[in-house]
mmCIF file of N, CA, C and O in Angstrom:
data_model
loop_
_atom_site.group_PDB
_atom_site.id
_atom_site.type_symbol
_atom_site.label_atom_id
_atom_site.label_comp_id
_atom_site.label_asym_id
_atom_site.label_seq_id
_atom_site.Cartn_x
_atom_site.Cartn_y
_atom_site.Cartn_z
ATOM 1 N N MET A 272 6.898 3.002 12.490
ATOM 2 C CA MET A 272 5.999 3.451 13.542
ATOM 3 C C MET A 272 6.647 4.623 14.264
ATOM 4 O O MET A 272 7.834 4.618 14.525
ATOM 5 N N LYS A 273 5.824 5.612 14.603
ATOM 6 C CA LYS A 273 6.333 6.779 15.318
ATOM 7 C C LYS A 273 6.746 6.378 16.721
ATOM 8 O O LYS A 273 6.098 5.565 17.364
ATOM 9 N N GLU A 274 7.835 6.968 17.192
ATOM 10 C CA GLU A 274 8.368 6.627 18.500
ATOM 11 C C GLU A 274 7.367 6.978 19.590
ATOM 12 O O GLU A 274 6.728 8.022 19.568
ATOM 13 N N GLY A 275 7.203 6.082 20.536
ATOM 14 C CA GLY A 275 6.311 6.323 21.651
ATOM 15 C C GLY A 275 4.861 5.963 21.372
ATOM 16 O O GLY A 275 4.027 6.054 22.249
ATOM 17 N N ARG A 276 4.557 5.535 20.162
ATOM 18 C CA ARG A 276 3.176 5.199 19.806
ATOM 19 C C ARG A 276 2.930 3.716 20.069
ATOM 20 O O ARG A 276 3.676 2.865 19.614
ATOM 21 N N LEU A 277 1.895 3.411 20.793
ATOM 22 C CA LEU A 277 1.574 2.026 21.113
ATOM 23 C C LEU A 277 0.658 1.435 20.046
ATOM 24 O O LEU A 277 -0.178 2.121 19.487
ATOM 25 N N ARG A 278 0.831 0.168 19.799
ATOM 26 C CA ARG A 278 -0.030 -0.529 18.852
ATOM 27 C C ARG A 278 -1.276 -1.025 19.580
ATOM 28 O O ARG A 278 -1.208 -1.448 20.727
ATOM 29 N N THR A 279 -2.400 -1.019 18.865
ATOM 30 C CA THR A 279 -3.624 -1.558 19.447
ATOM 31 C C THR A 279 -3.604 -3.072 19.326
ATOM 32 O O THR A 279 -2.840 -3.643 18.548
ATOM 33 N N GLU A 280 -4.454 -3.732 20.091
ATOM 34 C CA GLU A 280 -4.547 -5.189 20.026
ATOM 35 C C GLU A 280 -4.942 -5.645 18.619
ATOM 36 O O GLU A 280 -4.441 -6.634 18.114
ATOM 37 N N ARG A 281 -5.813 -4.892 17.980
ATOM 38 C CA ARG A 281 -6.251 -5.236 16.607
ATOM 39 C C ARG A 281 -5.071 -5.178 15.635
ATOM 40 O O ARG A 281 -4.927 -6.048 14.783
ATOM 41 N N GLN A 282 -4.230 -4.166 15.768
ATOM 42 C CA GLN A 282 -3.053 -4.053 14.907
ATOM 43 C C GLN A 282 -2.109 -5.228 15.132
ATOM 44 O O GLN A 282 -1.564 -5.785 14.176
ATOM 45 N N LEU A 283 -1.923 -5.605 16.373
ATOM 46 C CA LEU A 283 -1.047 -6.732 16.682
ATOM 47 C C LEU A 283 -1.607 -8.039 16.128
ATOM 48 O O LEU A 283 -0.859 -8.876 15.628
ATOM 49 N N GLN A 284 -2.927 -8.221 16.195
ATOM 50 C CA GLN A 284 -3.557 -9.412 15.635
ATOM 51 C C GLN A 284 -3.327 -9.495 14.132
ATOM 52 O O GLN A 284 -3.013 -10.562 13.596
ATOM 53 N N ARG A 285 -3.484 -8.372 13.444
ATOM 54 C CA ARG A 285 -3.255 -8.344 11.995
ATOM 55 C C ARG A 285 -1.811 -8.690 11.664
ATOM 56 O O ARG A 285 -1.538 -9.443 10.735
ATOM 57 N N MET A 286 -0.886 -8.117 12.427
ATOM 58 C CA MET A 286 0.528 -8.374 12.166
ATOM 59 C C MET A 286 0.874 -9.841 12.405
ATOM 60 O O MET A 286 1.597 -10.448 11.620
ATOM 61 N N ARG A 287 0.330 -10.428 13.477
ATOM 62 C CA ARG A 287 0.584 -11.837 13.769
ATOM 63 C C ARG A 287 0.000 -12.725 12.676
ATOM 64 O O ARG A 287 0.622 -13.706 12.270
ATOM 65 N N TYR A 288 -1.196 -12.384 12.205
ATOM 66 C CA TYR A 288 -1.838 -13.169 11.146
ATOM 67 C C TYR A 288 -1.019 -13.096 9.861
ATOM 68 O O TYR A 288 -0.767 -14.118 9.214
ATOM 69 N N MET A 289 -0.584 -11.901 9.489
ATOM 70 C CA MET A 289 0.228 -11.744 8.282
ATOM 71 C C MET A 289 1.535 -12.533 8.419
ATOM 72 O O MET A 289 1.985 -13.172 7.476
ATOM 73 N N GLN A 290 2.138 -12.497 9.599
ATOM 74 C CA GLN A 290 3.384 -13.233 9.831
ATOM 75 C C GLN A 290 3.129 -14.735 9.717
ATOM 76 O O GLN A 290 3.927 -15.466 9.126
ATOM 77 N N HIS A 291 2.013 -15.205 10.262
ATOM 78 C CA HIS A 291 1.660 -16.628 10.197
ATOM 79 C C HIS A 291 1.507 -17.078 8.744
ATOM 80 O O HIS A 291 2.046 -18.126 8.363
ATOM 81 N N ILE A 292 0.795 -16.306 7.952
ATOM 82 C CA ILE A 292 0.579 -16.644 6.538
ATOM 83 C C ILE A 292 1.914 -16.665 5.792
ATOM 84 O O ILE A 292 2.185 -17.572 5.001
ATOM 85 N N ARG A 293 2.755 -15.670 6.055
ATOM 86 C CA ARG A 293 4.062 -15.596 5.385
ATOM 87 C C ARG A 293 4.919 -16.820 5.743
ATOM 88 O O ARG A 293 5.508 -17.448 4.870
ATOM 89 N N GLU A 294 4.969 -17.170 7.012
ATOM 90 C CA GLU A 294 5.768 -18.315 7.446
ATOM 91 C C GLU A 294 5.253 -19.620 6.847
ATOM 92 O O GLU A 294 6.038 -20.469 6.419
ATOM 93 N N LYS A 295 3.937 -19.756 6.791
ATOM 94 C CA LYS A 295 3.332 -20.956 6.212
ATOM 95 C C LYS A 295 3.697 -21.072 4.728
ATOM 96 O O LYS A 295 4.091 -22.140 4.258
ATOM 97 N N TYR A 296 3.582 -19.970 4.012
ATOM 98 C CA TYR A 296 3.930 -19.945 2.586
ATOM 99 C C TYR A 296 5.417 -20.262 2.402
ATOM 100 O O TYR A 296 5.788 -21.062 1.538
ATOM 101 N N ASN A 297 6.280 -19.634 3.199
ATOM 102 C CA ASN A 297 7.726 -19.802 3.045
ATOM 103 C C ASN A 297 8.196 -21.232 3.340
ATOM 104 O O ASN A 297 9.230 -21.652 2.827
ATOM 105 N N LYS A 298 7.442 -21.987 4.146
ATOM 106 C CA LYS A 298 7.788 -23.390 4.396
ATOM 107 C C LYS A 298 7.500 -24.257 3.173
ATOM 108 O O LYS A 298 8.152 -25.275 2.966
ATOM 109 N N ILE A 299 6.531 -23.838 2.363
ATOM 110 C CA ILE A 299 6.089 -24.644 1.223
ATOM 111 C C ILE A 299 6.844 -24.312 -0.060
ATOM 112 O O ILE A 299 7.239 -25.206 -0.804
ATOM 113 N N TYR A 300 7.069 -23.022 -0.321
ATOM 114 C CA TYR A 300 7.591 -22.582 -1.615
ATOM 115 C C TYR A 300 9.038 -22.105 -1.532
ATOM 116 O O TYR A 300 9.485 -21.609 -0.505
ATOM 117 N N ILE A 301 9.746 -22.261 -2.663
ATOM 118 C CA ILE A 301 11.156 -21.866 -2.747
ATOM 119 C C ILE A 301 11.298 -20.347 -2.733
ATOM 120 O O ILE A 301 12.134 -19.797 -2.023
ATOM 121 N N VAL A 302 10.487 -19.660 -3.550
ATOM 122 C CA VAL A 302 10.542 -18.200 -3.591
ATOM 123 C C VAL A 302 9.894 -17.678 -2.312
ATOM 124 O O VAL A 302 8.715 -17.922 -2.063
ATOM 125 N N GLN A 303 10.659 -16.999 -1.500
ATOM 126 C CA GLN A 303 10.219 -16.563 -0.184
ATOM 127 C C GLN A 303 9.540 -15.193 -0.217
ATOM 128 O O GLN A 303 9.920 -14.327 -0.996
ATOM 129 N N ILE A 304 8.559 -15.023 0.639
ATOM 130 C CA ILE A 304 7.891 -13.733 0.807
ATOM 131 C C ILE A 304 8.606 -12.992 1.945
ATOM 132 O O ILE A 304 8.763 -13.548 3.035
ATOM 133 N N PRO A 305 9.031 -11.760 1.719
ATOM 134 C CA PRO A 305 9.686 -11.011 2.792
ATOM 135 C C PRO A 305 8.675 -10.551 3.845
ATOM 136 O O PRO A 305 7.460 -10.609 3.626
ATOM 137 N N TYR A 306 9.172 -10.078 4.968
ATOM 138 C CA TYR A 306 8.312 -9.548 6.020
ATOM 139 C C TYR A 306 7.585 -8.304 5.504
ATOM 140 O O TYR A 306 8.211 -7.368 5.016
ATOM 141 N N VAL A 307 6.267 -8.318 5.591
ATOM 142 C CA VAL A 307 5.446 -7.211 5.102
ATOM 143 C C VAL A 307 4.376 -6.911 6.152
ATOM 144 O O VAL A 307 3.723 -7.826 6.645
ATOM 145 N N THR A 308 4.194 -5.625 6.450
ATOM 146 C CA THR A 308 3.167 -5.227 7.413
ATOM 147 C C THR A 308 1.869 -4.893 6.672
ATOM 148 O O THR A 308 1.893 -4.622 5.472
ATOM 149 N N PRO A 309 0.738 -4.888 7.356
ATOM 150 C CA PRO A 309 -0.518 -4.478 6.720
ATOM 151 C C PRO A 309 -0.425 -3.060 6.135
ATOM 152 O O PRO A 309 -1.007 -2.771 5.096
ATOM 153 N N HIS A 310 0.345 -2.189 6.789
ATOM 154 C CA HIS A 310 0.490 -0.821 6.283
ATOM 155 C C HIS A 310 1.190 -0.808 4.926
ATOM 156 O O HIS A 310 0.825 -0.038 4.043
ATOM 157 N N VAL A 311 2.192 -1.680 4.766
ATOM 158 C CA VAL A 311 2.889 -1.774 3.480
ATOM 159 C C VAL A 311 1.908 -2.248 2.398
ATOM 160 O O VAL A 311 1.911 -1.728 1.279
ATOM 161 N N CYS A 312 1.048 -3.203 2.731
ATOM 162 C CA CYS A 312 0.035 -3.680 1.765
ATOM 163 C C CYS A 312 -0.917 -2.544 1.389
ATOM 164 O O CYS A 312 -1.259 -2.378 0.221
ATOM 165 N N ARG A 313 -1.344 -1.777 2.363
ATOM 166 C CA ARG A 313 -2.244 -0.640 2.115
ATOM 167 C C ARG A 313 -1.569 0.381 1.210
ATOM 168 O O ARG A 313 -2.172 0.870 0.252
ATOM 169 N N HIS A 314 -0.313 0.701 1.506
ATOM 170 C CA HIS A 314 0.429 1.672 0.712
ATOM 171 C C HIS A 314 0.621 1.168 -0.727
ATOM 172 O O HIS A 314 0.438 1.922 -1.683
ATOM 173 N N THR A 315 0.965 -0.103 -0.870
ATOM 174 C CA THR A 315 1.158 -0.694 -2.198
ATOM 175 C C THR A 315 -0.147 -0.670 -2.995
ATOM 176 O O THR A 315 -0.157 -0.313 -4.175
ATOM 177 N N PHE A 316 -1.254 -1.040 -2.357
ATOM 178 C CA PHE A 316 -2.558 -1.017 -3.021
ATOM 179 C C PHE A 316 -2.869 0.377 -3.549
ATOM 180 O O PHE A 316 -3.222 0.559 -4.721
ATOM 181 N N CYS A 317 -2.716 1.375 -2.687
ATOM 182 C CA CYS A 317 -3.044 2.741 -3.065
ATOM 183 C C CYS A 317 -2.115 3.259 -4.166
ATOM 184 O O CYS A 317 -2.562 3.892 -5.117
ATOM 185 N N SER A 318 -0.827 2.963 -4.063
ATOM 186 C CA SER A 318 0.124 3.388 -5.097
ATOM 187 C C SER A 318 -0.192 2.734 -6.433
ATOM 188 O O SER A 318 -0.158 3.387 -7.482
ATOM 189 N N ASN A 319 -0.522 1.440 -6.412
ATOM 190 C CA ASN A 319 -0.867 0.742 -7.659
ATOM 191 C C ASN A 319 -2.124 1.311 -8.292
ATOM 192 O O ASN A 319 -2.205 1.448 -9.517
ATOM 193 N N LYS A 320 -3.120 1.618 -7.482
ATOM 194 C CA LYS A 320 -4.361 2.200 -8.018
ATOM 195 C C LYS A 320 -4.096 3.586 -8.600
ATOM 196 O O LYS A 320 -4.649 3.955 -9.632
ATOM 197 N N THR A 321 -3.246 4.347 -7.949
ATOM 198 C CA THR A 321 -2.879 5.672 -8.462
ATOM 199 C C THR A 321 -2.177 5.541 -9.800
ATOM 200 O O THR A 321 -2.509 6.234 -10.760
ATOM 201 N N ASN A 322 -1.216 4.616 -9.883
ATOM 202 C CA ASN A 322 -0.458 4.417 -11.114
ATOM 203 C C ASN A 322 -1.306 3.873 -12.253
ATOM 204 O O ASN A 322 -0.986 4.076 -13.421
ATOM 205 N N SER A 323 -2.387 3.168 -11.917
ATOM 206 C CA SER A 323 -3.256 2.631 -12.968
ATOM 207 C C SER A 323 -4.266 3.666 -13.458
ATOM 208 O O SER A 323 -5.034 3.407 -14.375
ATOM 209 N N GLY A 324 -4.261 4.847 -12.838
ATOM 210 C CA GLY A 324 -5.117 5.930 -13.313
ATOM 211 C C GLY A 324 -6.432 6.090 -12.582
ATOM 212 O O GLY A 324 -7.340 6.759 -13.073
ATOM 213 N N MET A 325 -6.567 5.505 -11.417
ATOM 214 C CA MET A 325 -7.808 5.627 -10.660
ATOM 215 C C MET A 325 -8.044 7.084 -10.258
ATOM 216 O O MET A 325 -7.101 7.810 -9.940
ATOM 217 N N ASN A 326 -9.292 7.490 -10.265
ATOM 218 C CA ASN A 326 -9.674 8.837 -9.870
ATOM 219 C C ASN A 326 -9.230 9.095 -8.427
ATOM 220 O O ASN A 326 -9.590 8.333 -7.523
ATOM 221 N N PRO A 327 -8.442 10.152 -8.190
ATOM 222 C CA PRO A 327 -7.945 10.421 -6.832
ATOM 223 C C PRO A 327 -9.045 10.607 -5.792
ATOM 224 O O PRO A 327 -8.889 10.208 -4.646
ATOM 225 N N LYS A 328 -10.179 11.181 -6.167
ATOM 226 C CA LYS A 328 -11.269 11.373 -5.203
ATOM 227 C C LYS A 328 -11.884 10.028 -4.814
ATOM 228 O O LYS A 328 -12.254 9.818 -3.654
ATOM 229 N N ALA A 329 -11.989 9.105 -5.769
ATOM 230 C CA ALA A 329 -12.502 7.771 -5.455
ATOM 231 C C ALA A 329 -11.526 7.042 -4.531
ATOM 232 O O ALA A 329 -11.932 6.373 -3.576
ATOM 233 N N LEU A 330 -10.243 7.199 -4.809
ATOM 234 C CA LEU A 330 -9.225 6.561 -3.986
ATOM 235 C C LEU A 330 -9.219 7.155 -2.568
ATOM 236 O O LEU A 330 -9.072 6.433 -1.587
ATOM 237 N N GLN A 331 -9.422 8.454 -2.482
ATOM 238 C CA GLN A 331 -9.515 9.114 -1.176
ATOM 239 C C GLN A 331 -10.639 8.475 -0.357
ATOM 240 O O GLN A 331 -10.471 8.172 0.818
ATOM 241 N N TYR A 332 -11.779 8.249 -0.997
ATOM 242 C CA TYR A 332 -12.937 7.657 -0.333
ATOM 243 C C TYR A 332 -12.627 6.229 0.135
ATOM 244 O O TYR A 332 -12.891 5.866 1.290
ATOM 245 N N ILE A 333 -12.022 5.420 -0.749
ATOM 246 C CA ILE A 333 -11.695 4.031 -0.411
ATOM 247 C C ILE A 333 -10.709 3.956 0.750
ATOM 248 O O ILE A 333 -10.850 3.138 1.655
ATOM 249 N N MET A 334 -9.715 4.845 0.730
ATOM 250 C CA MET A 334 -8.677 4.812 1.756
ATOM 251 C C MET A 334 -9.123 5.443 3.076
ATOM 252 O O MET A 334 -8.466 5.302 4.089
ATOM 253 N N GLY A 335 -10.232 6.172 3.049
ATOM 254 C CA GLY A 335 -10.757 6.781 4.266
ATOM 255 C C GLY A 335 -10.041 8.055 4.678
ATOM 256 O O GLY A 335 -10.062 8.436 5.845
ATOM 257 N N HIS A 336 -9.405 8.719 3.707
ATOM 258 C CA HIS A 336 -8.724 9.978 4.013
ATOM 259 C C HIS A 336 -9.737 11.116 4.048
ATOM 260 O O HIS A 336 -10.545 11.254 3.138
ATOM 261 N N SER A 337 -9.687 11.930 5.077
ATOM 262 C CA SER A 337 -10.609 13.061 5.163
ATOM 263 C C SER A 337 -10.148 14.205 4.264
ATOM 264 O O SER A 337 -10.959 15.029 3.846
ATOM 265 N N ASP A 338 -8.855 14.243 3.953
ATOM 266 C CA ASP A 338 -8.288 15.318 3.138
ATOM 267 C C ASP A 338 -7.654 14.724 1.886
ATOM 268 O O ASP A 338 -6.854 13.787 1.978
ATOM 269 N N ILE A 339 -7.981 15.256 0.719
ATOM 270 C CA ILE A 339 -7.419 14.770 -0.540
ATOM 271 C C ILE A 339 -5.904 14.930 -0.556
ATOM 272 O O ILE A 339 -5.190 14.172 -1.204
ATOM 273 N N GLY A 340 -5.394 15.900 0.192
ATOM 274 C CA GLY A 340 -3.944 16.113 0.265
ATOM 275 C C GLY A 340 -3.212 14.894 0.801
ATOM 276 O O GLY A 340 -2.102 14.586 0.358
ATOM 277 N N ALA A 341 -3.818 14.190 1.744
ATOM 278 C CA ALA A 341 -3.186 12.974 2.286
ATOM 279 C C ALA A 341 -3.026 11.936 1.187
ATOM 280 O O ALA A 341 -1.988 11.281 1.086
ATOM 281 N N THR A 342 -4.032 11.802 0.349
ATOM 282 C CA THR A 342 -3.979 10.834 -0.747
ATOM 283 C C THR A 342 -2.979 11.275 -1.805
ATOM 284 O O THR A 342 -2.119 10.495 -2.220
ATOM 285 N N LEU A 343 -3.076 12.530 -2.239
ATOM 286 C CA LEU A 343 -2.222 13.013 -3.327
ATOM 287 C C LEU A 343 -0.752 13.098 -2.909
ATOM 288 O O LEU A 343 0.131 12.698 -3.666
ATOM 289 N N ASN A 344 -0.475 13.612 -1.726
ATOM 290 C CA ASN A 344 0.909 13.811 -1.301
ATOM 291 C C ASN A 344 1.610 12.518 -0.914
ATOM 292 O O ASN A 344 2.830 12.421 -1.002
ATOM 293 N N THR A 345 0.859 11.533 -0.490
ATOM 294 C CA THR A 345 1.471 10.279 -0.052
ATOM 295 C C THR A 345 1.615 9.270 -1.182
ATOM 296 O O THR A 345 2.614 8.566 -1.256
ATOM 297 N N TYR A 346 0.632 9.212 -2.079
ATOM 298 C CA TYR A 346 0.600 8.122 -3.053
ATOM 299 C C TYR A 346 0.833 8.536 -4.502
ATOM 300 O O TYR A 346 0.979 7.676 -5.354
ATOM 301 N N MET A 347 0.847 9.810 -4.794
ATOM 302 C CA MET A 347 1.072 10.259 -6.167
ATOM 303 C C MET A 347 2.569 10.475 -6.366
ATOM 304 O O MET A 347 3.110 11.483 -5.948
ATOM 305 N N HIS A 348 3.232 9.516 -6.998
ATOM 306 C CA HIS A 348 4.658 9.595 -7.250
ATOM 307 C C HIS A 348 4.864 9.909 -8.729
ATOM 308 O O HIS A 348 4.652 9.065 -9.580
ATOM 309 N N ILE A 349 5.246 11.116 -9.021
ATOM 310 C CA ILE A 349 5.419 11.554 -10.404
ATOM 311 C C ILE A 349 6.895 11.494 -10.766
ATOM 312 O O ILE A 349 7.746 12.024 -10.059
ATOM 313 N N GLY A 350 7.176 10.852 -11.880
ATOM 314 C CA GLY A 350 8.539 10.759 -12.381
ATOM 315 C C GLY A 350 8.573 11.095 -13.869
ATOM 316 O O GLY A 350 7.575 11.531 -14.455
ATOM 317 N N TYR A 351 9.709 10.890 -14.482
ATOM 318 C CA TYR A 351 9.892 11.211 -15.896
ATOM 319 C C TYR A 351 8.903 10.446 -16.767
ATOM 320 O O TYR A 351 8.292 11.025 -17.667
ATOM 321 N N LYS A 352 8.737 9.153 -16.513
ATOM 322 C CA LYS A 352 7.830 8.344 -17.334
ATOM 323 C C LYS A 352 6.401 8.878 -17.261
ATOM 324 O O LYS A 352 5.697 8.923 -18.263
ATOM 325 N N ASP A 353 5.978 9.272 -16.068
ATOM 326 C CA ASP A 353 4.622 9.799 -15.904
ATOM 327 C C ASP A 353 4.449 11.098 -16.681
ATOM 328 O O ASP A 353 3.434 11.313 -17.336
ATOM 329 N N THR A 354 5.442 11.960 -16.598
ATOM 330 C CA THR A 354 5.388 13.235 -17.308
ATOM 331 C C THR A 354 5.385 13.007 -18.814
ATOM 332 O O THR A 354 4.610 13.618 -19.547
ATOM 333 N N SER A 355 6.245 12.115 -19.275
ATOM 334 C CA SER A 355 6.323 11.794 -20.700
ATOM 335 C C SER A 355 4.999 11.226 -21.206
ATOM 336 O O SER A 355 4.511 11.609 -22.265
ATOM 337 N N ARG A 356 4.413 10.319 -20.435
ATOM 338 C CA ARG A 356 3.128 9.722 -20.805
ATOM 339 C C ARG A 356 2.040 10.789 -20.890
ATOM 340 O O ARG A 356 1.213 10.797 -21.803
ATOM 341 N N GLY A 357 2.039 11.715 -19.932
ATOM 342 C CA GLY A 357 1.054 12.786 -19.934
ATOM 343 C C GLY A 357 1.203 13.703 -21.141
ATOM 344 O O GLY A 357 0.217 14.140 -21.739
ATOM 345 N N MET A 358 2.438 14.010 -21.512
ATOM 346 C CA MET A 358 2.687 14.851 -22.676
ATOM 347 C C MET A 358 2.237 14.165 -23.964
ATOM 348 O O MET A 358 1.689 14.805 -24.864
ATOM 349 N N LYS A 359 2.434 12.847 -24.054
ATOM 350 C CA LYS A 359 1.991 12.104 -25.243
ATOM 351 C C LYS A 359 0.476 12.126 -25.351
ATOM 352 O O LYS A 359 -0.076 12.257 -26.424
ATOM 353 N N LYS A 360 -0.214 12.003 -24.209
ATOM 354 C CA LYS A 360 -1.672 12.054 -24.213
ATOM 355 C C LYS A 360 -2.151 13.410 -24.713
ATOM 356 O O LYS A 360 -3.117 13.492 -25.464
ATOM 357 N N LEU A 361 -1.481 14.468 -24.286
ATOM 358 C CA LEU A 361 -1.853 15.817 -24.724
ATOM 359 C C LEU A 361 -1.651 16.000 -26.219
ATOM 360 O O LEU A 361 -2.480 16.585 -26.908
ATOM 361 N N SER A 362 -0.546 15.491 -26.745
ATOM 362 C CA SER A 362 -0.258 15.665 -28.161
ATOM 363 C C SER A 362 -1.170 14.811 -29.041
ATOM 364 O O SER A 362 -1.417 15.169 -30.193
ATOM 365 N N ASN A 363 -1.707 13.721 -28.501
ATOM 366 C CA ASN A 363 -2.603 12.862 -29.276
ATOM 367 C C ASN A 363 -4.058 13.327 -29.196
ATOM 368 O O ASN A 363 -4.886 12.868 -29.964
ATOM 369 N N ALA A 364 -4.351 14.224 -28.291
ATOM 370 C CA ALA A 364 -5.750 14.668 -28.102
ATOM 371 C C ALA A 364 -6.188 15.623 -29.169
ATOM 372 O O ALA A 364 -5.537 16.244 -29.902
#
């Protein structure tokens, strides 16, 4: 969170609910769930959809970004495997 930024009551409710669910799960099961914020879940969802090949414009719409740059610059993580996969697709076309 940016310094000096206050959380809204709705954000605090979500965080408390997520914490409650995590604590309840961790009391029952051996494999523990670490502390996760709703923002981390949102980021993970978007990154997974990007990695699975979802259309960036559709993802922009789902995430509510007004600018495609926010979607592409934040969630498009390109590495060697991605580049290699893209080159293989080109050579097979």
